[in-house]
Coordinates of C-alpha atoms in Angstrom, one line a residue:
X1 CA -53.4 88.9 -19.1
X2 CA -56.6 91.0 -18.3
X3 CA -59.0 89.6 -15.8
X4 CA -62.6 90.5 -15.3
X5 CA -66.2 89.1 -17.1
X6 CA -68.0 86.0 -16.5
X7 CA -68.0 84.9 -13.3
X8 CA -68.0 80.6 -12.3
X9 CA -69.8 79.6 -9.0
X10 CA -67.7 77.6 -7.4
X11 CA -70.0 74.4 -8.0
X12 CA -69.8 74.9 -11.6
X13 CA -65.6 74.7 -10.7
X14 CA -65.7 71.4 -8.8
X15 CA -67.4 70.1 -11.7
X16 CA -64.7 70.3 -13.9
X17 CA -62.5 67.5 -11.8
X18 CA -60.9 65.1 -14.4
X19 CA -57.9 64.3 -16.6
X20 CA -59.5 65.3 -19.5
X21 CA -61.8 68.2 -18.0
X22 CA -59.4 69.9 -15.3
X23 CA -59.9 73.6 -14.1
X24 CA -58.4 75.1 -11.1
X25 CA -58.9 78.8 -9.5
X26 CA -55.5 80.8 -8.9
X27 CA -56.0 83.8 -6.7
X28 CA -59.5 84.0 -7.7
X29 CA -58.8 83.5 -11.8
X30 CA -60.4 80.2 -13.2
X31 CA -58.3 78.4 -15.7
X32 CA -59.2 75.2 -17.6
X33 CA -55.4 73.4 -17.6
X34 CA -56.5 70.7 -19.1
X35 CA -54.2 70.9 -22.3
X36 CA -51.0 71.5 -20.0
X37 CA -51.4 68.8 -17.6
X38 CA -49.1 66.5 -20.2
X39 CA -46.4 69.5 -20.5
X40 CA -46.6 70.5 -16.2
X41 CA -42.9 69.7 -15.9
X42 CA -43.7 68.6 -12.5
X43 CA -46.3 65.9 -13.4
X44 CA -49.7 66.0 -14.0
X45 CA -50.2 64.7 -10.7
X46 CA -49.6 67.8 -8.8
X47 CA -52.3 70.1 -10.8
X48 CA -55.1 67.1 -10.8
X49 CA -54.6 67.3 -6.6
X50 CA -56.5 70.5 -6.9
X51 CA -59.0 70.0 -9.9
X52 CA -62.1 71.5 -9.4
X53 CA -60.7 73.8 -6.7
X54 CA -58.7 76.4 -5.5
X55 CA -55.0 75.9 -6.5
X56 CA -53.6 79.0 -5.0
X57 CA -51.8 78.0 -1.7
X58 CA -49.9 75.0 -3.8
X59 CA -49.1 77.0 -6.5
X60 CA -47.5 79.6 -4.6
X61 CA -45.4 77.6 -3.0
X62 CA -43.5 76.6 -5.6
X63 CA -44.2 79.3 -8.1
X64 CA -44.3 83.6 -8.5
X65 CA -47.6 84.9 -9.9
X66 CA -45.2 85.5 -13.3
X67 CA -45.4 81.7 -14.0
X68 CA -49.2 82.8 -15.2
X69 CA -48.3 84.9 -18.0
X70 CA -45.7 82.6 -19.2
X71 CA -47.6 79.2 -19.1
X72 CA -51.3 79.8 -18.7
X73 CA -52.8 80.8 -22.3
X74 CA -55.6 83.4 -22.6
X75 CA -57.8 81.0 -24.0
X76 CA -57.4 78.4 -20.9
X77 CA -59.0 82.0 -18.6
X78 CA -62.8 80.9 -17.9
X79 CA -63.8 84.0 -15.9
X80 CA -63.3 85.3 -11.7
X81 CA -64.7 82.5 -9.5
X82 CA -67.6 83.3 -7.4
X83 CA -65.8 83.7 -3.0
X84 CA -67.1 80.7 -1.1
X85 CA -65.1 81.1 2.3
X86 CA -65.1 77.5 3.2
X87 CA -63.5 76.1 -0.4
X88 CA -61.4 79.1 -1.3
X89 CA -58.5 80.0 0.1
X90 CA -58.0 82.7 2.8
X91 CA -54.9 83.9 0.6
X92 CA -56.7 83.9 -2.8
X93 CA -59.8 86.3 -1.4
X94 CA -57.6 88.5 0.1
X95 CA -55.6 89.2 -3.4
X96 CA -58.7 89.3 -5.6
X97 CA -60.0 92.1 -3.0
X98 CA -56.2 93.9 -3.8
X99 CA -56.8 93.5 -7.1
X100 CA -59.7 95.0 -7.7
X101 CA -58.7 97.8 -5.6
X102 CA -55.4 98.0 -7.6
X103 CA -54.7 97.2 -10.7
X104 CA -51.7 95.0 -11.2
X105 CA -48.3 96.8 -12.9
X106 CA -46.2 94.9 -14.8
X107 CA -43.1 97.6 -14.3
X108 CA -44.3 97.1 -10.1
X109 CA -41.7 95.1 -8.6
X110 CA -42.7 92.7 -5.4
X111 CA -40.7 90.9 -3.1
X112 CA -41.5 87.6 -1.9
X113 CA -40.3 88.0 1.2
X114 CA -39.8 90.6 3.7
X115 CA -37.0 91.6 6.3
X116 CA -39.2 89.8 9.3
X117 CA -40.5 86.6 8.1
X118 CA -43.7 85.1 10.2
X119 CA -44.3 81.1 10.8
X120 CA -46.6 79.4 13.4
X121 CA -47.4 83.0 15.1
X122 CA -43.5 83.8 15.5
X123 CA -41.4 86.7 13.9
X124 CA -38.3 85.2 12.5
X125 CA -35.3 88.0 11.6
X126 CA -32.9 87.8 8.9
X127 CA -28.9 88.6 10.2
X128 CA -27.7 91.6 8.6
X129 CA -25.8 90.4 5.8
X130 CA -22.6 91.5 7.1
X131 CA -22.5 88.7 9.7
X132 CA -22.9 86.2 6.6
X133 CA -19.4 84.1 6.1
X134 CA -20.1 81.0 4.2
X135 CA -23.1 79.9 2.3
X136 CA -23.8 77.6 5.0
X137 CA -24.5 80.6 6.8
X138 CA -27.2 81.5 4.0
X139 CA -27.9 78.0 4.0
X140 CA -28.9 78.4 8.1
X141 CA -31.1 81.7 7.6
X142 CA -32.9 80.2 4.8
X143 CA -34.0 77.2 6.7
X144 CA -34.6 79.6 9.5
X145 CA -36.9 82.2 7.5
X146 CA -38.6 80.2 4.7
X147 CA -42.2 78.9 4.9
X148 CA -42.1 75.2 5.8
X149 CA -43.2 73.9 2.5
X150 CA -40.7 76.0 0.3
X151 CA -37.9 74.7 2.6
X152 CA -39.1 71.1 2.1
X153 CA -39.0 71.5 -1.9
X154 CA -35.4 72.7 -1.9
X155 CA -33.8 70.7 0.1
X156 CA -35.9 67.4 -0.4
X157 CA -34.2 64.2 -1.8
X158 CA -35.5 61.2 -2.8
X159 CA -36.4 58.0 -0.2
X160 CA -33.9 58.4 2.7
X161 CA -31.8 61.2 1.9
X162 CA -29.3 59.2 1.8
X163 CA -27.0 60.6 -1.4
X164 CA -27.8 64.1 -0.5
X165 CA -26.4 63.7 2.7
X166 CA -23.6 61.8 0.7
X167 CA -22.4 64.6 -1.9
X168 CA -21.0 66.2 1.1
X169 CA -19.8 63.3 3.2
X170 CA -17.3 62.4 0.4
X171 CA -15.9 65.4 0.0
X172 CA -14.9 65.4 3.5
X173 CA -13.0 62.0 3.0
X174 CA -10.7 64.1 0.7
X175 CA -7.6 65.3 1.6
X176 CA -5.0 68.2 0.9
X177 CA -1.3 68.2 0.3
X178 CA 0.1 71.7 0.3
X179 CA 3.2 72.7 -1.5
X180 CA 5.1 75.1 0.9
X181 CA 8.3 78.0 -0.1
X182 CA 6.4 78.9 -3.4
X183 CA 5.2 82.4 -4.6
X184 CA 1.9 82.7 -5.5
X185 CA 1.9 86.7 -5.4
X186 CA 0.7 86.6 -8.3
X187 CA -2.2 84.1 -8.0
X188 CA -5.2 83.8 -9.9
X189 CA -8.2 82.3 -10.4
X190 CA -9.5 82.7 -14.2
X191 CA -9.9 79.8 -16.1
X192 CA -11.6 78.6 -19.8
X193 CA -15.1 77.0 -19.7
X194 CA -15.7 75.4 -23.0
X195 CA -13.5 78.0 -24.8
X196 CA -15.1 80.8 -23.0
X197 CA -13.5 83.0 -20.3
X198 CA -14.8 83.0 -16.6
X199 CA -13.6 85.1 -13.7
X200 CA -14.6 82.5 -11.5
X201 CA -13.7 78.8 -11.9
X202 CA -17.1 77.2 -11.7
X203 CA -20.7 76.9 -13.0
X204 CA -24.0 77.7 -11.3
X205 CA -26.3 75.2 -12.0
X206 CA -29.8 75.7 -13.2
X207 CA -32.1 75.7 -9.8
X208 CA -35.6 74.7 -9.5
X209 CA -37.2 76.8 -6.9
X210 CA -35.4 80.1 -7.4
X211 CA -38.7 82.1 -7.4
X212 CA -39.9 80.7 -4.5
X213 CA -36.5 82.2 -2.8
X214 CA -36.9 85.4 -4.5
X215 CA -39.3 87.1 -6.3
X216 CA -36.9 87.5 -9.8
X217 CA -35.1 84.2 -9.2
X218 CA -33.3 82.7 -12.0
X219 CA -33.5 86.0 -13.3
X220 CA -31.2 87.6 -10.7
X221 CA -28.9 84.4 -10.3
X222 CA -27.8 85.0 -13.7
X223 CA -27.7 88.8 -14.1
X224 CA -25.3 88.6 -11.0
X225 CA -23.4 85.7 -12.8
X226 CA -22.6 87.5 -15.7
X227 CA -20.9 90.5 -13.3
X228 CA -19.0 88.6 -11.7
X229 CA -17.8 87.1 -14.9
X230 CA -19.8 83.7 -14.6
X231 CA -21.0 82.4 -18.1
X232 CA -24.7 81.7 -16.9
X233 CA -26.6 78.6 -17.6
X234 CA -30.1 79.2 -18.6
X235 CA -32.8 76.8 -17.9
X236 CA -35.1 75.4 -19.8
X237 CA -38.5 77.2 -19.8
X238 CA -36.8 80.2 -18.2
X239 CA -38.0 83.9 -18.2
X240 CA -33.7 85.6 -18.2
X241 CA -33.9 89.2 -19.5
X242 CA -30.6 88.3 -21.2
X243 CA -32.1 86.5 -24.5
X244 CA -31.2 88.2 -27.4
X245 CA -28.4 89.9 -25.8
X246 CA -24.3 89.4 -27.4
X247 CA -23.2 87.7 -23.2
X248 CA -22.4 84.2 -23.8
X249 CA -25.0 81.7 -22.0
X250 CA -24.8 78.3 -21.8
X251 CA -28.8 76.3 -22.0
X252 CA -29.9 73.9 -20.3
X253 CA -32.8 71.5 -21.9
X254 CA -34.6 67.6 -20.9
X255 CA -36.5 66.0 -23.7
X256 CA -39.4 64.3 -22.0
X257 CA -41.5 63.0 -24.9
X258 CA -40.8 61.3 -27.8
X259 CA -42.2 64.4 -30.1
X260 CA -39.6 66.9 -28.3
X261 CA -36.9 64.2 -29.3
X262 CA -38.0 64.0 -33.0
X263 CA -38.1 68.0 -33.0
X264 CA -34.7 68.2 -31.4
X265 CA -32.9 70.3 -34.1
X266 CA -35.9 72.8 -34.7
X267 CA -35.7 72.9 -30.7
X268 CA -32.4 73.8 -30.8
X269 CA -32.8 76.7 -33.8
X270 CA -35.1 78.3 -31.5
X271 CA -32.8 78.2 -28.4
X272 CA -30.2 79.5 -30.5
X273 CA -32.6 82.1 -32.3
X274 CA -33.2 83.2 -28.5
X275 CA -29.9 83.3 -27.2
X276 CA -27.5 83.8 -30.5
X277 CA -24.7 83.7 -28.4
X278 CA -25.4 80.4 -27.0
X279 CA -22.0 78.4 -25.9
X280 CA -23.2 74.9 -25.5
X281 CA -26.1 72.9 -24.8
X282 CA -26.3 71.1 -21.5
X283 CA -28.9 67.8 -21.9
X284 CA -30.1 66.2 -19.0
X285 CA -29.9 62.4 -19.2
X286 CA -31.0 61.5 -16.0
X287 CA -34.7 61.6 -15.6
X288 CA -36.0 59.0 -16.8
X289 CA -39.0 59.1 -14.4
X290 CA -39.2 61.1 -11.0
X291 CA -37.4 60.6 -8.1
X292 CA -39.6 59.6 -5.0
X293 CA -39.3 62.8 -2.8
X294 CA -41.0 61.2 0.1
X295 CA -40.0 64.2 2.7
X296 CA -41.1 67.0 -0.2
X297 CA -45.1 65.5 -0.6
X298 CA -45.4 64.8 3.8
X299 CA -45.2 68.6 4.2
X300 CA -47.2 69.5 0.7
X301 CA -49.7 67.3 2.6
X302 CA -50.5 70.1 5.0
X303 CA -51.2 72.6 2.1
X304 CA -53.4 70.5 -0.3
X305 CA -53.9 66.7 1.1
X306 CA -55.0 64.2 -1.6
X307 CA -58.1 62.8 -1.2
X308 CA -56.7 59.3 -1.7
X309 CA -54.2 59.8 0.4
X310 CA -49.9 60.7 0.2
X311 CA -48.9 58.9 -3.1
X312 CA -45.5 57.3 -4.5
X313 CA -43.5 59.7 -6.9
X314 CA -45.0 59.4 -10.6
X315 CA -42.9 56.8 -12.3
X316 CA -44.5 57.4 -15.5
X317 CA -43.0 61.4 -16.2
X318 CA -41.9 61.8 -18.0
X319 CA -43.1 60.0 -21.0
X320 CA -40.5 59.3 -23.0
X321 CA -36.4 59.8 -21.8
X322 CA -34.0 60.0 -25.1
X323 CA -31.7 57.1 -26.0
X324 CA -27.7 57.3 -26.9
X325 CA -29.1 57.0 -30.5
X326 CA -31.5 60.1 -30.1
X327 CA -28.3 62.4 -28.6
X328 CA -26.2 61.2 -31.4
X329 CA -28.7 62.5 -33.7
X330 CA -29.0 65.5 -32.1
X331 CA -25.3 66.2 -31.8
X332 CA -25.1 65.6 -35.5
X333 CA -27.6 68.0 -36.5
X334 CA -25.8 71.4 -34.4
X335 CA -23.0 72.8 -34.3
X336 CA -23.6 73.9 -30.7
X337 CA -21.1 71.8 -27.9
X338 CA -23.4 69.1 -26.5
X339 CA -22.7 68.4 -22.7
X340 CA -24.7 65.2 -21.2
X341 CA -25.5 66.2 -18.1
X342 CA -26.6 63.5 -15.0
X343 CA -24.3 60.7 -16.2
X344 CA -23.4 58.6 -13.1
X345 CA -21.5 55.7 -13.8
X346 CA -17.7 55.8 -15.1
X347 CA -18.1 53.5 -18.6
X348 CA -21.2 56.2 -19.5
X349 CA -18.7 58.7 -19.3
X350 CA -15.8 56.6 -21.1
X351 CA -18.6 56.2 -23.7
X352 CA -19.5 59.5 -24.0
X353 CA -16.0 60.6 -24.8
X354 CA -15.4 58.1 -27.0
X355 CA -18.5 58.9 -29.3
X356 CA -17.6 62.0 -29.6
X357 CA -19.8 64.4 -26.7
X358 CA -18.4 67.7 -25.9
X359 CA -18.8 67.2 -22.1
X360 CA -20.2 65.5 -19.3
X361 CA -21.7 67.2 -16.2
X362 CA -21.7 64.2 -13.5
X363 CA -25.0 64.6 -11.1
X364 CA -27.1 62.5 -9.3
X365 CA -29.6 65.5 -9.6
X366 CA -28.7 66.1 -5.7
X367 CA -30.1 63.3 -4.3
X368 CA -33.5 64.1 -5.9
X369 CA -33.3 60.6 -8.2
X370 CA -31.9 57.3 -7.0
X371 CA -31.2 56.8 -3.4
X372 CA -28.0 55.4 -2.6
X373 CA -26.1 56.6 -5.7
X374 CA -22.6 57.5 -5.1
X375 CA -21.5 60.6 -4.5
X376 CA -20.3 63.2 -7.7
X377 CA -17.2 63.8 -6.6
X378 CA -16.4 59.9 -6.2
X379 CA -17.8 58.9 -9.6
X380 CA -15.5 61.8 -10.6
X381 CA -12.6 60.2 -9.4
X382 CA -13.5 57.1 -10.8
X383 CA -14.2 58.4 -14.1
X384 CA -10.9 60.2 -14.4
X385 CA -9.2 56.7 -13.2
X386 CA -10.6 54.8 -15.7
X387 CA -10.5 57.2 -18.6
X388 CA -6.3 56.9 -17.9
X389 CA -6.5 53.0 -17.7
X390 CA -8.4 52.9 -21.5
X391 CA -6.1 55.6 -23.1
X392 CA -9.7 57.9 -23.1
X393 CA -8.0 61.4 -24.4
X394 CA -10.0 63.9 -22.5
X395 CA -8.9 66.7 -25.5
X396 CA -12.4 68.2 -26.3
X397 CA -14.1 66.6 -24.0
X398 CA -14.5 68.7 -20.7
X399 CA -16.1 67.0 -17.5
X400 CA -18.3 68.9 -14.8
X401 CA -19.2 67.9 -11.2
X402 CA -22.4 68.8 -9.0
X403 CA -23.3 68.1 -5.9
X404 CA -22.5 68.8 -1.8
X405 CA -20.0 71.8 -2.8
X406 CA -20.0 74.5 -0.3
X407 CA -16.8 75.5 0.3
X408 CA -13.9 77.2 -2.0
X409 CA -11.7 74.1 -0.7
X410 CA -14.6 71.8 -2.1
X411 CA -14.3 73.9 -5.3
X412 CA -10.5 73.6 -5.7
X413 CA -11.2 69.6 -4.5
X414 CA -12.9 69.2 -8.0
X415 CA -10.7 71.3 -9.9
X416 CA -7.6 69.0 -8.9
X417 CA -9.7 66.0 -10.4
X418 CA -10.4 67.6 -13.4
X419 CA -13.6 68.9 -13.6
X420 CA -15.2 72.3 -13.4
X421 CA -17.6 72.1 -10.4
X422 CA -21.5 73.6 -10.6
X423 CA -22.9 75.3 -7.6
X424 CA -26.7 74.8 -6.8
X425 CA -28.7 75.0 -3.5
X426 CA -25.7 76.7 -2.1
X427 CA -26.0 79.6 -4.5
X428 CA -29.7 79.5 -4.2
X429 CA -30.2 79.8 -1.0
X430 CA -28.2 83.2 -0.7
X431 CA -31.3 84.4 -2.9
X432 CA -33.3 85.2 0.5
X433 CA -31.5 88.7 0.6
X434 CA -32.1 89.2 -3.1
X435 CA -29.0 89.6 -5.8
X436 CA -27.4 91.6 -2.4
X437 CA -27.2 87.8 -1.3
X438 CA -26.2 86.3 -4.5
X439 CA -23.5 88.8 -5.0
X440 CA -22.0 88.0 -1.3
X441 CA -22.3 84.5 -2.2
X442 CA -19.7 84.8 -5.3
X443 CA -17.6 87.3 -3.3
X444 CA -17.4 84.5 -0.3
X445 CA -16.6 82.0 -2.9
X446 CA -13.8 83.8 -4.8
X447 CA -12.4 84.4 -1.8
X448 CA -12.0 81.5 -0.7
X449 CA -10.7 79.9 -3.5
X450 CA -8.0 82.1 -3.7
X451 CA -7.3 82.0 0.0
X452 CA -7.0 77.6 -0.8
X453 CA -5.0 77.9 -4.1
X454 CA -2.4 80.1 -2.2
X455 CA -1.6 77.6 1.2
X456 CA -1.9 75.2 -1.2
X457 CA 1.2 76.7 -3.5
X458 CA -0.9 77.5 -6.1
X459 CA -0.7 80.1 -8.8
X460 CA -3.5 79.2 -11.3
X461 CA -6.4 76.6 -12.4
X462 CA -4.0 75.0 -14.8
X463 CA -1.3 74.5 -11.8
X464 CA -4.0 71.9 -9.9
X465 CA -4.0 68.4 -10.3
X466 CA -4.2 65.5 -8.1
X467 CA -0.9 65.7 -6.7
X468 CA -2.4 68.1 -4.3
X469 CA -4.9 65.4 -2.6
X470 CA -4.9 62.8 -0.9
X471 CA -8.1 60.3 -2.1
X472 CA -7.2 56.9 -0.4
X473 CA -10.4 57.8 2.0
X474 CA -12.8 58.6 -0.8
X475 CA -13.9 55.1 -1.1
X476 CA -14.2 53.8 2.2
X477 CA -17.5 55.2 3.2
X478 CA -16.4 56.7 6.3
X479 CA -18.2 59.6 8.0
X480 CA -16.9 62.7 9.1
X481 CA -19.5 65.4 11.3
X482 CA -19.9 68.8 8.9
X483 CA -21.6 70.6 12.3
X484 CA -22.9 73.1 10.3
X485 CA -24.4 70.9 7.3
X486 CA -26.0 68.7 9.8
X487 CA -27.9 71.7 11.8
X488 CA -29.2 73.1 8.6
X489 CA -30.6 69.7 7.4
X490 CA -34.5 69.4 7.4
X491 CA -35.2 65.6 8.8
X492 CA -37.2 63.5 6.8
X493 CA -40.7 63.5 9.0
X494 CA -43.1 60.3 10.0
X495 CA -46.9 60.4 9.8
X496 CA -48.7 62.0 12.5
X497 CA -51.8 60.8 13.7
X498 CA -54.1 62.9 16.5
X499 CA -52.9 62.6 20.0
X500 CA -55.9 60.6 21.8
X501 CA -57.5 62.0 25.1

């Protein structure tokens, strides 16, 4: 997008406040959003914070400058906006001066963050990444080197935190039973994901927040997927250099109004005209408004506070969340493998099966939705339980699991029950040393798969089953201390008032 021309006085910006006449400066640019506050996958909410001001500071800490090409159309561009040091941001001044002195490169690449990160007037180093031994160990330096804010958007969940903290609780209250004098020289660890080879037996979920981890994001994530033999899954709304290409992908996609629903098969033509060698279609079913990330909007607070004061989550995006009826029209009208991913309850999945679905991924969206919700892997135990009890056939119908998994033994946990397990904010996290993090991050895990699958007598995927565990603890909701987990995790803050004299 070229900049440059008319210039808007920042009174003539604070003007243009409302719903229906919204514009908002980014690094010094002055864009009139009104037409994309319905499609803002976060919510109109979080752009009309900042209408009539300077957006910059909120909008980078969720998203890279690259977001503006891809969302913000040339018309919606209104001109530079004219410096008034008390309104605009520090940050926003200081690029426009950059700009003008250098032109921005599209072939320039820029990284996000540096080796030395600085917060509250301290220098924070990153280990070398040979000291790195487990993504909680990535998980640690993350929380150690990124801004406040960013670090409050990953790892938020919704109310209390109480399911996030969950997903990994239960998976501690699950047990092994090793088979000993067998020879597993020959051990692997490949395995078929929806008729597709994999090197490695799991998915990586589609994260929100890559780019504000690193500067190429989901980008990276999935280019370092594919070489270690991971099909990737592609997000929706995502920016991969891999469209168009012959590697398989699998997509990702919500339908969040009632027009995206009736369009669904000319939706899915153009995802498949995109990615021709698209695998299967993963459809979120689980967000039928937002989850109330309480933790998340206390620190957003500090950036941009609401004149009106912290507000509940918007319980009205999105606007419309698809029916059983609506995915059974979709599933009729492609020939693409429909998975219905964020299904949480055992006769959903039962159901699903039964009516034909290709899959179901079984999330509670990390903890970002519904406090309290079970844990994945205990709805995944469940599910497999009760699918035996009603003679379900799982043959063509493959079940995933998210949530808490950190470990290869948490890996090969899932496996044993069934499902093919999806990495998120583990993988993610790694991303602060780039795709040099990403790649140690699958290295770690593959390792230590194959380290569990041979003390527990293993030789391949197909061997596990739940012979090998022990799940009388999963549903007692007893807790067992993961030291490391709990020093990473960011606490849920109060309000803080000013300290009286």
């Amino acid at each position: 997008m070229t900049f440059g021309g008319s210039v808007v006085s920042f009174s003539e910006l604070q003007q243009h406040n409302k719903p229906d006449d919204c514009w908002i400066s980014l690094y010094g640019h002055v864009y009139d959003v009104s037409e994309f506050l319905k499609q803002h996958p976060g919510g109109a909410r979080r752009i009309l914070k900042y209408a009539g001001n300077d957006a910059t500071k909120g909008f980078g800490m969720t998203h890279s400058e690259r977001y503006m090409e891809r969302y913000l159309q040339k018309d919606w561009y209104k001109g530079e906006v004219e410096l008034a040091p008390e309104k605009i941001s520090k940050e926003a001044g200081k690029r426009k001066k950059i700009a003008d002195k250098e032109p921005k490169r599209k072939d320039k690449k820029r990284s996000t963050f540096k080796e030395t990160f600085k917060e509250k007037g301290k220098t924070v180093e990153k280990p070398k990444l040979g000291y790195i031994l487990s993504l909680g160990d990535f998980e640690a330096v993350a929380m150690n080197v990124l801004p406040e804010e960013i670090r409050a958007y990953i790892s938020s969940g919704s109310d209390d935190e109480i399911t996030v903290r969950e997903n990994r609780k239960a998976l501690g209250r699950i047990f092994f039973r090793p088979r000993c004098l067998v020879d597993v020289s020959r051990n692997t660890i490949d395995t078929n994901i929806l008729g597709q080879h994999s090197k490695l037996p799991f998915l990586i979920s589609p994260i929100a927040g890559s780019e504000m981890v690193s500067q190429e994001g989901d980008i990276s994530i999935s280019k370092v997927a594919g070489e270690h033999g991971i099909i990737p899954v592609i997000p929706k709304n995502d920016s991969s250099s891999i469209s168009n290409s012959d590697q398989p992908v699998f997509y990702q996609y919500s339908f969040d109004t009632e027009e995206a629903i009736i369009r669904a098969p000319e939706i899915v033509s153009n995802i498949q005209r995109k990615y021709p060698n698209i695998k299967a279609l993963f459809v979120s079913v689980d967000n039928d408004c937002a989850g109330n990330l309480e933790k998340l909007r206390k620190y957003e607070s500090k950036v941009g506070k609401d004149p009106q004061g912290l507000q509940p989550g918007d319980i009205n995006r999105p606007s419309y969340a698809p029916t059983w009826r609506d995915l059974l029209r979709l599933k009729t009208s492609t020939d693409i493998p429909i998975i219905l991913k964020g299904l949480q309850r055992e006769e959903d999945i039962v159901k699903a099966a039964r009516l034909g679905f290709d899959g179901a991924l079984i999330s509670n969206h990390g903890g970002r939705q519904v406090d309290c919700s079970r844990s994945s892997i205990e709805i995944l135990y469940n599910a497999k339980k009760q699918m035996k009890e009603k003679n379900v056939s799982a043959d063509g119908f493959e079940l995933f699991v998210e949530g808490g998994f950190r470990r290869g033994s948490d890996i090969v946990k899932a496996l044993c029950l069934g499902a093919k397990p999806a990495l998120g904010r583990s993988i993610l996290y790694s991303g602060v040393y780039g795709e040099a993090g990403v790649n140690k991050a699958l290295y770690i895990m593959e390792q230590d798969i194959n380290r569990v699958m041979k003390l527990l007598g293993a030789n391949s995927v197909s061997d596990l089953n739940e012979d090998f565990l022990d799940c009388e603890s999963l549903n007692f909701k007893a807790t067992l201390t993961d030291q490391l987990y709990n020093e990473n995790y960011m606490p849920l803050p109060g309000p803080k008032g000013r300290r009286g004299n």
